[in-house]
Coordinates of C-alpha atoms and ligand atoms in Angstrom, one line a residue:
X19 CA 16.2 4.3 52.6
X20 CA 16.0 1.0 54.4
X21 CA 14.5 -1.6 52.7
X22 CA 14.7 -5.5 53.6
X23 CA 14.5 -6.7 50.1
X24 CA 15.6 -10.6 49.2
X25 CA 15.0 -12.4 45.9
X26 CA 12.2 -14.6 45.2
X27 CA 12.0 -18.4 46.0
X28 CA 14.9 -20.1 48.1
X29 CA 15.3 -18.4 52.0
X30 CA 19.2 -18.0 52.0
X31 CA 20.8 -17.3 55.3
X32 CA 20.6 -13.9 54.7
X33 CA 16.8 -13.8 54.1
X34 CA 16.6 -15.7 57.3
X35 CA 18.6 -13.2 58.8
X36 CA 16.8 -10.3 57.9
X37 CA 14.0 -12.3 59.0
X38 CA 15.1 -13.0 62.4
X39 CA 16.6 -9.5 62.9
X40 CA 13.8 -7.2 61.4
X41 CA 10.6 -9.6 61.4
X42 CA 9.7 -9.2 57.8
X43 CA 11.1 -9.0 54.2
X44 CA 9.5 -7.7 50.8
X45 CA 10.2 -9.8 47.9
X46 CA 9.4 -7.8 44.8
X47 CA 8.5 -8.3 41.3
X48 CA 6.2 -11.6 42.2
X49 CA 3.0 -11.0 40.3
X50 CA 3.2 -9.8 36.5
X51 CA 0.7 -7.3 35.4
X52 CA -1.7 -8.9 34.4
X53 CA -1.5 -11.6 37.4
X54 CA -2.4 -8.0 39.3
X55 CA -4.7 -6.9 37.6
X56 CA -6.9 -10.6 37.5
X57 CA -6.1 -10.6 41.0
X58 CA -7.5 -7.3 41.7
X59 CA -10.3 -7.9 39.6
X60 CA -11.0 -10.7 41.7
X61 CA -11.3 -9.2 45.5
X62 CA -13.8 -6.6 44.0
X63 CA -15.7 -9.5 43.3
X64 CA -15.1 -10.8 46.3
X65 CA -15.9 -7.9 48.5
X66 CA -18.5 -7.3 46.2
X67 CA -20.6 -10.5 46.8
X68 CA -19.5 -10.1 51.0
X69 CA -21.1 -6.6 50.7
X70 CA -18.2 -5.0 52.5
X71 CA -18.5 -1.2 53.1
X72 CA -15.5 0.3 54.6
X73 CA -12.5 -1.3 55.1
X74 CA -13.3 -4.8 55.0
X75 CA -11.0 -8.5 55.2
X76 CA -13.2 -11.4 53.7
X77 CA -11.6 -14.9 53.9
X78 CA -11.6 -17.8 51.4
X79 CA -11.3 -15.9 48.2
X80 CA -9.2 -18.7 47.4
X81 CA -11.9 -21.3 47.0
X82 CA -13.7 -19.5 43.9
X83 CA -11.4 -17.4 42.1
X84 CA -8.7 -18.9 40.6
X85 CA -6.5 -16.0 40.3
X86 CA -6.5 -15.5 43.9
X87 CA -6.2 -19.9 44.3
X88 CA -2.6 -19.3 42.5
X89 CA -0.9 -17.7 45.2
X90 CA -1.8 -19.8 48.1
X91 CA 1.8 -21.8 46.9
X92 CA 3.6 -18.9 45.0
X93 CA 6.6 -20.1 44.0
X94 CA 8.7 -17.0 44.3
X95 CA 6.8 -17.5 48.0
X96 CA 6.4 -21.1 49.3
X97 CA 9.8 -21.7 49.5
X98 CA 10.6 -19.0 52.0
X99 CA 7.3 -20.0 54.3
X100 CA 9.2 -23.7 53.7
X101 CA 12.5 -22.4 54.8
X102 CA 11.0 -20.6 58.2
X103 CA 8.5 -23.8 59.1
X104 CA 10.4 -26.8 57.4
X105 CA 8.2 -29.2 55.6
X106 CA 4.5 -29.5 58.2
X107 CA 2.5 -26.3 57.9
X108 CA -0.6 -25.5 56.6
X109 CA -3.0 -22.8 55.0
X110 CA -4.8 -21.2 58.5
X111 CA -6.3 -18.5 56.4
X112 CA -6.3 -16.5 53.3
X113 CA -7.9 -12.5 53.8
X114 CA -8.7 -10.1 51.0
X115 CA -8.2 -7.0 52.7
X116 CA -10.0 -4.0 51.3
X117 CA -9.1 -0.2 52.4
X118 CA -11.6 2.0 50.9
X119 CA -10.8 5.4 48.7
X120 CA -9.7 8.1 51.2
X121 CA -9.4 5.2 54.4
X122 CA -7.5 6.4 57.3
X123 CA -5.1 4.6 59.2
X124 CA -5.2 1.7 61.3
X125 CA -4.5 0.9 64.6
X126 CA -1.6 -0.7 65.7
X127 CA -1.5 -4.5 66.8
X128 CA 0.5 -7.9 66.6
X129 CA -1.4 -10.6 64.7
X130 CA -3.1 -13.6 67.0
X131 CA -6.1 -15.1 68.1
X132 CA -8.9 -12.8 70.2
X133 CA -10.0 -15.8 71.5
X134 CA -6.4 -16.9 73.0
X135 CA -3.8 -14.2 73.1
X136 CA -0.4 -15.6 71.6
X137 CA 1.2 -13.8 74.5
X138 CA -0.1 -16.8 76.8
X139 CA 2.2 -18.9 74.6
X140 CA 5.2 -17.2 75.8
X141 CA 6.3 -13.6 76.6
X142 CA 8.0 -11.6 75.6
X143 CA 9.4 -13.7 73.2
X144 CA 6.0 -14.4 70.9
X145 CA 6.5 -17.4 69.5
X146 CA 6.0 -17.6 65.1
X147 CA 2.2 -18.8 64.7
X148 CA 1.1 -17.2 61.7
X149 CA 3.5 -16.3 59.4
X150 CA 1.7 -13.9 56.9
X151 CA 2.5 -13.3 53.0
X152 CA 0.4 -10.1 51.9
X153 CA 0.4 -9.2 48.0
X154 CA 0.3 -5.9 47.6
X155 CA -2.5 -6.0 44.7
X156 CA -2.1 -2.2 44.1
X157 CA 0.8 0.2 43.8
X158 CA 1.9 1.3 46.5
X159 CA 5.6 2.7 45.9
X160 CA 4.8 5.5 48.3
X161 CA 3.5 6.1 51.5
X162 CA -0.5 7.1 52.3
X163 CA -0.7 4.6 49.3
X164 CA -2.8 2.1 52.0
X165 CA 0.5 0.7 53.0
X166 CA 1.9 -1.5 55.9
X167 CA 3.6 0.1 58.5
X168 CA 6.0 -1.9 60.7
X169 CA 8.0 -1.5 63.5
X170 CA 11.4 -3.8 62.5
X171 CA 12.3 -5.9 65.4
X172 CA 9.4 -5.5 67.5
X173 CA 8.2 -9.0 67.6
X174 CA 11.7 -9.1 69.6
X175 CA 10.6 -6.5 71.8
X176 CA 11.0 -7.8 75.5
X177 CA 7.9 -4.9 76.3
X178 CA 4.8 -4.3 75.0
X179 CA 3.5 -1.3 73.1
X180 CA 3.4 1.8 75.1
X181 CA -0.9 3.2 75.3
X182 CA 0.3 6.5 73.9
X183 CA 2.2 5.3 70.7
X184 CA -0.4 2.5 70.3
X185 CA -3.1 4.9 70.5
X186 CA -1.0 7.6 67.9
X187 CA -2.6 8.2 64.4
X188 CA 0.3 9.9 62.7
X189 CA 3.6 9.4 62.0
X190 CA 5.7 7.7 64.6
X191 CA 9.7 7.9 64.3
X192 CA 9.7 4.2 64.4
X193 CA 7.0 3.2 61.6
X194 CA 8.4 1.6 58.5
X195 CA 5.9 2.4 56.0
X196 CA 6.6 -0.4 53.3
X197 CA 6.7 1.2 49.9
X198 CA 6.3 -1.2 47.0
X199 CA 4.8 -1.7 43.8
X200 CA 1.9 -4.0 42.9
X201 CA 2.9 -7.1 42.6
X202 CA 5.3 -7.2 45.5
X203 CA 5.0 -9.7 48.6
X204 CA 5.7 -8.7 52.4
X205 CA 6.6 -11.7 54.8
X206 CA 6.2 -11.4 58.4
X207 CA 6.0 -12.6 61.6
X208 CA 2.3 -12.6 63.6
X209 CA 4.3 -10.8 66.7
X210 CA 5.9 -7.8 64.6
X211 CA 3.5 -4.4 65.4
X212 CA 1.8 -3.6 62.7
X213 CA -0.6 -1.2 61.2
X214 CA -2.5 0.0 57.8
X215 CA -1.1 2.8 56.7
X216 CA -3.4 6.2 55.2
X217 CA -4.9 5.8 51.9
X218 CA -5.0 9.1 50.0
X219 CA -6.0 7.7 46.9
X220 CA -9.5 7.7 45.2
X221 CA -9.6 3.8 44.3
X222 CA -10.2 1.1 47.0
X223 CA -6.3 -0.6 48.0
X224 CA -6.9 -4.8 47.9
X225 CA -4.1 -6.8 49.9
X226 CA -4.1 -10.4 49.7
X227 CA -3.1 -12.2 53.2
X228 CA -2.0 -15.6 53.1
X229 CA -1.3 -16.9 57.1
X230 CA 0.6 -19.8 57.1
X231 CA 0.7 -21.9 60.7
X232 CA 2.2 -24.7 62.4
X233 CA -0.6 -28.0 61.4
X234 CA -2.2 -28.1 64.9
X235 CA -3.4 -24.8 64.6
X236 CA -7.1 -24.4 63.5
X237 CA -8.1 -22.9 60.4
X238 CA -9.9 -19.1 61.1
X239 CA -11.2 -18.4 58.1
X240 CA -13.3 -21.7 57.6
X241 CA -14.9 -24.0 60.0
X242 CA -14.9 -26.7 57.7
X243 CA -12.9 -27.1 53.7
X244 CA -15.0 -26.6 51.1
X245 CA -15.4 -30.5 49.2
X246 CA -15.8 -28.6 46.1
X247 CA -12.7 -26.5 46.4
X248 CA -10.9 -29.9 47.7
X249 CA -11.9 -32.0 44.6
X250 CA -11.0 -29.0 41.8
X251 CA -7.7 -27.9 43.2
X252 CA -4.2 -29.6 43.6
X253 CA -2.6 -31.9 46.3
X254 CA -0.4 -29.6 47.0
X255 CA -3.0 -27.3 48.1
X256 CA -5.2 -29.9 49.6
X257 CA -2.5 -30.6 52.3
X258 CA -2.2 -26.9 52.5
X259 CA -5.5 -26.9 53.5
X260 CA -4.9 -29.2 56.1
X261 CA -6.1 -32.4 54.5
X262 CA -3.4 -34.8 55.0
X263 CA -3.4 -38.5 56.7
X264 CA -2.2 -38.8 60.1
X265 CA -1.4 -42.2 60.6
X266 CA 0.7 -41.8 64.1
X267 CA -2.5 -39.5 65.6
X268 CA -2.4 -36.6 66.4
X269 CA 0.8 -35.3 65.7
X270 CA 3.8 -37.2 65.2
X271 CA 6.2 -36.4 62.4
X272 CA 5.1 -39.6 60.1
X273 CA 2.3 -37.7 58.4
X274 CA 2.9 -37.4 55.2
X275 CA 4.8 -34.4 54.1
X276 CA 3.0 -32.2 51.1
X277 CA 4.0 -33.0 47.9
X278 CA 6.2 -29.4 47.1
X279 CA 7.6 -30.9 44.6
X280 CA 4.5 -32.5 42.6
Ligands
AKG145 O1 -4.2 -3.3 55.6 C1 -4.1 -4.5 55.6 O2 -4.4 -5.2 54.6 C2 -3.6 -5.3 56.8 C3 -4.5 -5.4 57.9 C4 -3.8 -5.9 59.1 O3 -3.0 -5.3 59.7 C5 -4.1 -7.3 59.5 O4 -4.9 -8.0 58.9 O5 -3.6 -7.7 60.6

């Protein structure tokens, strides 16, 4: 089958190819065992103290488990988000997504903002906004495993989604359902149509979503940075988060870049 696979770290030409021509690429093999299974261990927490019941996304995970802190600058990761963006980008949000034992599937949609639809921007051509790195937290090496589903190319797609296939909850000829194991990373672009795939199992699927944005965008998982989180973590993550100086306000290119390489 189909598969966009590339290696970690580096985005060669031909990752940025895929990229361009598909809208995504899986980069296996990330996250050890172990590094899945603290990770897992820590969105039950998470969802656990936001009470989700259902399918559930709860943001800033980041800020208060360590084991979810660690991937916000994966280095099998960063570099690729780094070879999309170039150098000024930050953290908009990071979502724990929980799909409960037995969930169904989702509906289909193209990342953005509710409160100002990326199609404003420009259309058809979407422009890259939020470019998304999900860890796939459990295995999910076959479909109705709560995988993605994505349609390749479509964030190219000079028309939108037709009502009926939008509105379909099976199969559709088109739907790449992305079967990976745990430990396995999916980049993609906001404007690619997208949906959660069924869940069969008997155990509740966690995804980790990192969203990765252009500097002027606002954060939407956060209002404000934690000051605890800020003084605790590294300043490479602190400028992730946004928290760089701007000495030729607002936006000129003299801000300092993040300090990738420590
Ligand atoms: O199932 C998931 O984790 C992804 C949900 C989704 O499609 C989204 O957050 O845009």
């Amino acid at each position: 089958m189909l598969n966009p696979v590339v290696s970690a770290g580096e985005l060669t030409e031909t990752d940025r190819f895929i990229f361009e021509s598909w809208g995504y690429f899986v980069i296996p093999d990330v996250l050890s065992a172990e590094e899945v299974k603290q990770c897992l261990e820590a969105s039950e927490r998470v969802h656990r103290a936001a009470g989700t019941e259902g399918f559930g996304q709860v943001g800033r995970g980041y800020e208060t488990e360590p084991a979810l802190e660690q991937l916000m600058d994966h280095p099998a990761v960063l570099p690729k988000i780094r070879g999309l963006y170039g150098d000024r980008f930050i953290m908009q949000s990071g979502w724990n997504t929980k799909q409960p034992a037995f969930g169904g599937m989702g509906g289909w949609h193209q990342d953005g903002s509710g409160a100002y639809d990326f199609k404003k921007l420009s259309f058809p051509q979407i422009p890259l906004v939020q470019l998304r790195a999900s860890f796939l937290l459990t295995d999910q090496t076959q479909p109705r495993m709560g995988n993605m589903e994505l349609i390749p190319g479509s964030h190219r797609s000079q028309v939108t989604m037709p009502e009926a296939l939008r509105k379909e909850k099976g199969d559709v000829s088109i739907g790449h359902v992305i079967c990976a194991p745990a430990g396995s990373v999916l980049v993609f672009h906001n404007a690619v149509w997208h949906r959660t795939y069924a869940h069969d199992g008997d155990y509740d699927r966690y995804t980790m979503h990192y969203i990765y944005s252009p500097p002027w965008v606002r954060a939407s998982d956060r209002l404000q940075n934690s000051k605890a989180f800020l003084e605790q973590t590294t300043p490479l993550r602190r400028a992730l988060m946004g928290e760089f100086h701007r000495p030729d306000a607002p936006f000129g290119s003299g801000y300092e870049v993040p300090p990738f390489e420590g």
